[in-house]
Amino acid sequence: MSRSVLIAANWKLNPNTLKGSQELASGVSEGIKDKKSSKVEVAFCVPAIYLQAIESIIAKSPIKLGGQNLYFEEKGAFTGEISAPMLTDIGAKYVVLGHSERRTLFAETDELISKKAQVSLKHNLIPIVCVGETLEQREKNETDSVIISQLNKSLKSVETNGDNLVIAYEPVWAIGTGKTCSSEEANRVCGLIRQGLAKLYSKEIAEKVLILYGGSVKSNTIKEQMQQSEIDGALVGGASLIVDEFVQLVLNAG
Ligand code: 13P
């Protein structure tokens, strides 16, 4: 089966001005216009405060909008949070959930991520659920068990038809370090994730889910990564903040 390709930019806590975020979005949008392969979908997962401004810049383009987090309650007294219906209403298609930075810096658990994924799907948002092992876990040969455990627990009670779920494999030791996981190893783990999805759902559903690789993806790594059978795209941090670099990355992905 040939799946589509998703290149999702995760801007994290950047840029730190509205103007900077608008320049980044319009620069990329202009740069890939009429050039990118129709098979490649691009999404900007932006800080919540910029969602509306970025939505108006990309509204007439094929670029999709995504959030970086949400709270599992739909409304109420939860100061500082944003909800799934708010993200849907503003025009988001995706939401990144369970990023390793949220797991480690904000103590997010698999159980919490599962609740967030459930509410996302309820509101027609596609969760990009992140999993990944630390360097210590890799060195102890725990990679596969950690990935399967995170997958099973984060997707507990999450129902999907396969079209409305994205998984991102992001080895923690490869994030922002310049150390990319070899394409063969990334492919192996993405294959393991697909087997895990087949057990949780069905082989047919697992074949439909897009599995992204993330961790120091650059314009000069993406071609080889996209040649792997189990890698359907990338979740990109640092390289998504530089217009020319991200444009080139998207063009090389197709
Ligand atoms: P880098 O591309 O900066 O390594 O970040 C990866 C990431 O965490 C994307 O979510």
Tab-separated table of C-alpha atoms and ligand atoms in Angstrom:
chain	number	residue	atom	x	y	z
A	1	MET	CA	0.000	0.000	0.000
A	2	SER	CA	1.347	3.425	-0.728
A	3	ARG	CA	0.736	5.848	2.063
A	4	SER	CA	0.876	9.621	1.760
A	5	VAL	CA	3.771	11.599	3.246
A	6	LEU	CA	3.512	14.070	6.111
A	7	ILE	CA	6.204	16.586	6.967
A	8	ALA	CA	5.173	18.247	10.227
A	9	ALA	CA	7.066	21.234	11.577
A	10	ASN	CA	7.207	21.369	15.342
A	11	TRP	CA	8.155	24.954	16.115
A	12	LYS	CA	8.259	24.227	19.873
A	13	LEU	CA	8.674	27.512	21.810
A	14	ASN	CA	9.735	29.514	18.740
A	15	PRO	CA	9.914	32.093	17.211
A	16	ASN	CA	9.522	34.585	20.024
A	17	THR	CA	7.721	37.309	18.070
A	18	LEU	CA	4.475	37.253	16.132
A	19	LYS	CA	6.261	38.923	13.224
A	20	GLY	CA	8.908	36.205	13.224
A	21	SER	CA	6.255	33.492	13.145
A	22	GLN	CA	4.426	35.198	10.279
A	23	GLU	CA	7.647	35.561	8.278
A	24	LEU	CA	8.491	31.904	8.823
A	25	ALA	CA	5.039	30.689	7.758
A	26	SER	CA	4.795	32.930	4.702
A	27	GLY	CA	8.398	32.235	3.672
A	28	VAL	CA	7.855	28.467	3.700
A	29	SER	CA	4.445	28.770	2.082
A	30	GLU	CA	5.884	30.843	-0.795
A	31	GLY	CA	8.943	28.621	-1.100
A	32	ILE	CA	7.049	25.362	-1.581
A	33	LYS	CA	4.195	26.792	-3.607
A	34	ASP	CA	3.722	24.949	-6.927
A	35	LYS	CA	6.925	23.005	-6.246
A	36	LYS	CA	6.227	20.397	-3.628
A	37	SER	CA	5.037	16.948	-4.593
A	38	SER	CA	1.275	16.529	-4.259
A	39	LYS	CA	1.949	13.365	-2.239
A	40	VAL	CA	3.579	15.405	0.537
A	41	GLU	CA	1.423	17.177	3.095
A	42	VAL	CA	3.015	19.892	5.208
A	43	ALA	CA	1.779	20.943	8.640
A	44	PHE	CA	2.911	23.723	10.954
A	45	CYS	CA	2.502	22.804	14.636
A	46	VAL	CA	2.824	26.205	16.225
A	47	PRO	CA	2.651	27.790	19.685
A	48	ALA	CA	-1.007	28.259	20.668
A	49	ILE	CA	-0.721	32.028	20.736
A	50	TYR	CA	0.150	32.103	17.009
A	51	LEU	CA	-2.481	29.645	15.785
A	52	GLN	CA	-4.889	32.214	14.459
A	53	ALA	CA	-2.271	34.395	12.766
A	54	ILE	CA	-0.670	31.411	11.067
A	55	GLU	CA	-4.040	29.999	10.051
A	56	SER	CA	-4.808	33.199	8.147
A	57	ILE	CA	-1.445	33.022	6.340
A	58	ILE	CA	-1.854	29.395	5.224
A	59	ALA	CA	-5.633	29.433	4.719
A	60	LYS	CA	-5.392	29.535	0.926
A	61	SER	CA	-2.477	27.108	0.745
A	62	PRO	CA	-2.479	23.321	1.186
A	63	ILE	CA	-0.437	23.654	4.404
A	64	LYS	CA	-2.256	22.367	7.486
A	65	LEU	CA	-2.256	23.731	10.998
A	66	GLY	CA	-1.463	21.845	14.198
A	67	GLY	CA	-1.283	22.459	17.921
A	68	GLN	CA	1.566	21.249	20.136
A	69	ASN	CA	-0.522	20.135	23.077
A	70	LEU	CA	-4.013	20.269	24.561
A	71	TYR	CA	-5.828	19.439	27.773
A	72	PHE	CA	-8.125	16.446	27.936
A	73	GLU	CA	-11.049	18.348	29.438
A	74	GLU	CA	-13.228	20.124	26.926
A	75	LYS	CA	-13.972	23.224	28.967
A	76	GLY	CA	-14.052	24.562	32.505
A	77	ALA	CA	-11.796	25.873	35.256
A	78	PHE	CA	-8.369	24.825	33.930
A	79	THR	CA	-6.354	28.024	33.879
A	80	GLY	CA	-3.748	28.240	31.156
A	81	GLU	CA	-4.902	25.238	29.144
A	82	ILE	CA	-6.292	24.912	25.630
A	83	SER	CA	-8.921	22.394	24.560
A	84	ALA	CA	-9.536	20.123	21.598
A	85	PRO	CA	-12.665	22.044	20.523
A	86	MET	CA	-10.681	25.292	20.621
A	87	LEU	CA	-8.041	23.795	18.334
A	88	THR	CA	-10.639	22.439	15.923
A	89	ASP	CA	-12.484	25.743	15.893
A	90	ILE	CA	-9.338	27.684	14.998
A	91	GLY	CA	-8.721	25.384	12.033
A	92	ALA	CA	-6.166	22.894	13.335
A	93	LYS	CA	-6.045	19.463	11.715
A	94	TYR	CA	-3.326	17.973	13.929
A	95	VAL	CA	-2.101	18.075	17.501
A	96	VAL	CA	1.271	16.796	18.740
A	97	LEU	CA	0.799	14.678	21.877
A	98	GLY	CA	3.261	13.106	24.262
A	99	HIS	CA	6.362	14.757	22.861
A	100	SER	CA	9.392	13.681	24.905
A	101	GLU	CA	9.831	17.262	26.084
A	102	ARG	CA	6.357	17.118	27.562
A	103	ARG	CA	6.944	13.678	29.004
A	104	THR	CA	10.182	14.695	30.725
A	105	LEU	CA	9.814	18.423	31.478
A	106	PHE	CA	6.088	18.410	32.235
A	107	ALA	CA	5.770	14.918	33.695
A	108	GLU	CA	3.239	13.691	31.149
A	109	THR	CA	2.359	10.037	31.489
A	110	ASP	CA	1.112	7.551	28.928
A	111	GLU	CA	-2.243	7.565	30.744
A	112	LEU	CA	-2.562	11.331	30.305
A	113	ILE	CA	-1.555	11.097	26.653
A	114	SER	CA	-4.246	8.474	26.067
A	115	LYS	CA	-6.906	10.808	27.504
A	116	LYS	CA	-5.635	13.613	25.290
A	117	ALA	CA	-5.676	11.381	22.208
A	118	GLN	CA	-9.256	10.305	22.947
A	119	VAL	CA	-10.541	13.865	23.207
A	120	SER	CA	-8.610	14.864	20.058
A	121	LEU	CA	-10.336	12.203	17.988
A	122	LYS	CA	-13.694	13.122	19.464
A	123	HIS	CA	-13.180	16.600	17.994
A	124	ASN	CA	-11.808	15.482	14.636
A	125	LEU	CA	-8.235	16.413	15.430
A	126	ILE	CA	-5.575	13.961	14.308
A	127	PRO	CA	-3.192	13.228	17.174
A	128	ILE	CA	0.499	12.869	16.345
A	129	VAL	CA	1.413	10.598	19.249
A	130	CYS	CA	5.146	10.630	20.013
A	131	VAL	CA	7.132	7.721	21.390
A	132	GLY	CA	10.858	7.307	21.859
A	133	GLU	CA	13.554	5.844	24.064
A	134	THR	CA	16.290	7.661	25.980
A	135	LEU	CA	19.986	6.979	25.397
A	136	GLU	CA	20.144	5.055	28.651
A	137	GLN	CA	17.269	2.818	27.612
A	138	ARG	CA	18.856	2.231	24.203
A	139	GLU	CA	22.166	1.293	25.771
A	140	LYS	CA	20.406	-1.168	28.051
A	141	ASN	CA	18.747	-2.779	25.019
A	142	GLU	CA	15.336	-1.637	26.190
A	143	THR	CA	14.370	0.262	23.042
A	144	ASP	CA	11.787	-2.183	21.742
A	145	SER	CA	10.082	-2.814	25.071
A	146	VAL	CA	9.943	0.926	25.859
A	147	ILE	CA	8.435	1.759	22.469
A	148	ILE	CA	5.802	-0.980	22.653
A	149	SER	CA	4.905	-0.063	26.213
A	150	GLN	CA	4.525	3.634	25.354
A	151	LEU	CA	2.460	2.733	22.286
A	152	ASN	CA	0.120	0.341	24.087
A	153	LYS	CA	-0.455	2.629	27.051
A	154	SER	CA	-0.729	5.901	25.117
A	155	LEU	CA	-3.284	4.345	22.776
A	156	LYS	CA	-5.314	2.569	25.459
A	157	SER	CA	-9.033	3.192	24.782
A	158	VAL	CA	-8.119	5.177	21.670
A	159	GLU	CA	-10.228	4.122	18.699
A	160	THR	CA	-8.962	4.789	15.210
A	161	ASN	CA	-9.712	3.826	11.639
A	162	GLY	CA	-6.059	4.350	10.783
A	163	ASP	CA	-6.635	7.520	8.773
A	164	ASN	CA	-7.003	9.685	11.843
A	165	LEU	CA	-3.877	8.722	13.773
A	166	VAL	CA	-0.196	9.558	13.276
A	167	ILE	CA	2.659	8.117	15.331
A	168	ALA	CA	6.042	9.817	15.568
A	169	TYR	CA	9.100	7.801	16.523
A	170	GLU	CA	11.480	10.267	18.134
A	171	PRO	CA	14.480	8.721	19.881
A	172	VAL	CA	15.132	11.185	22.707
A	173	TRP	CA	18.898	11.076	22.180
A	174	ALA	CA	18.478	12.260	18.574
A	175	ILE	CA	16.357	15.316	19.355
A	176	GLY	CA	18.189	18.611	18.868
A	177	THR	CA	21.558	16.860	19.170
A	178	GLY	CA	22.518	16.530	15.510
A	179	LYS	CA	22.718	12.750	16.094
A	180	THR	CA	20.321	11.154	13.663
A	181	CYS	CA	19.272	7.599	14.206
A	182	SER	CA	20.446	5.601	11.176
A	183	SER	CA	17.720	5.283	8.575
A	184	GLU	CA	17.825	1.489	8.834
A	185	GLU	CA	17.358	1.546	12.599
A	186	ALA	CA	14.634	4.191	12.411
A	187	ASN	CA	12.910	2.013	9.828
A	188	ARG	CA	13.212	-1.043	12.029
A	189	VAL	CA	11.601	0.731	14.989
A	190	CYS	CA	8.876	2.225	12.797
A	191	GLY	CA	8.190	-1.334	11.580
A	192	LEU	CA	7.978	-2.493	15.177
A	193	ILE	CA	5.446	0.284	15.832
A	194	ARG	CA	3.389	-0.863	12.852
A	195	GLN	CA	3.390	-4.421	14.196
A	196	GLY	CA	2.272	-3.046	17.537
A	197	LEU	CA	-0.562	-1.154	15.851
A	198	ALA	CA	-1.626	-4.310	14.030
A	199	LYS	CA	-1.928	-6.095	17.380
A	200	LEU	CA	-3.848	-3.220	18.946
A	201	TYR	CA	-6.191	-2.680	15.988
A	202	SER	CA	-5.794	-4.755	12.815
A	203	LYS	CA	-3.267	-5.180	10.041
A	204	GLU	CA	-5.420	-3.097	7.711
A	205	ILE	CA	-5.635	-0.219	10.152
A	206	ALA	CA	-1.922	-0.420	10.934
A	207	GLU	CA	-1.116	-0.178	7.228
A	208	LYS	CA	-2.982	3.123	7.034
A	209	VAL	CA	-1.372	4.903	9.996
A	210	LEU	CA	1.363	7.367	9.064
A	211	ILE	CA	4.524	6.766	11.084
A	212	LEU	CA	6.951	9.676	11.161
A	213	TYR	CA	10.567	9.780	12.219
A	214	GLY	CA	11.793	12.738	14.255
A	215	GLY	CA	15.212	13.696	15.622
A	216	SER	CA	17.677	15.990	13.832
A	217	VAL	CA	15.954	15.592	10.468
A	218	LYS	CA	17.502	17.975	7.929
A	219	SER	CA	17.182	18.684	4.227
A	220	ASN	CA	20.210	16.461	3.607
A	221	THR	CA	18.890	13.479	5.616
A	222	ILE	CA	15.271	13.343	4.492
A	223	LYS	CA	15.790	11.663	1.116
A	224	GLU	CA	17.374	8.579	2.626
A	225	GLN	CA	14.798	8.511	5.429
A	226	MET	CA	11.949	8.666	2.940
A	227	GLN	CA	13.380	5.727	1.014
A	228	GLN	CA	12.643	3.468	3.993
A	229	SER	CA	9.534	1.336	3.683
A	230	GLU	CA	8.081	2.092	7.125
A	231	ILE	CA	8.853	5.828	7.388
A	232	ASP	CA	6.015	7.994	6.100
A	233	GLY	CA	7.401	11.409	6.880
A	234	ALA	CA	9.080	13.490	9.541
A	235	LEU	CA	8.434	15.564	12.623
A	236	VAL	CA	10.956	18.367	12.357
A	237	GLY	CA	12.176	20.702	15.078
A	238	GLY	CA	15.235	22.895	14.473
A	239	ALA	CA	15.254	22.630	10.691
A	240	SER	CA	11.643	23.812	10.522
A	241	LEU	CA	12.631	27.245	11.871
A	242	ILE	CA	14.843	28.189	8.918
A	243	VAL	CA	12.854	29.063	5.802
A	244	ASP	CA	15.319	27.905	3.130
A	245	GLU	CA	16.274	24.758	5.009
A	246	PHE	CA	12.677	23.689	5.627
A	247	VAL	CA	11.624	24.483	2.054
A	248	GLN	CA	14.473	22.295	0.786
A	249	LEU	CA	13.543	19.544	3.254
A	250	VAL	CA	9.939	19.504	2.004
A	251	LEU	CA	11.043	19.476	-1.635
A	252	ASN	CA	13.503	16.641	-0.949
A	253	ALA	CA	10.782	14.589	0.772
A	254	GLY	CA	8.663	14.180	-2.352
B	1	13P	P1	14.982	18.397	16.133
B	1	13P	O1	14.573	18.267	14.685
B	1	13P	O2	15.391	19.799	16.496
B	1	13P	O3	15.968	17.372	16.527
B	1	13P	O4	13.659	18.126	16.993
B	1	13P	C1	12.940	16.984	16.746
B	1	13P	C2	11.673	17.067	17.476
B	1	13P	O5	11.639	17.004	18.697
B	1	13P	C3	10.441	17.258	16.680
B	1	13P	O6	9.318	17.093	17.472
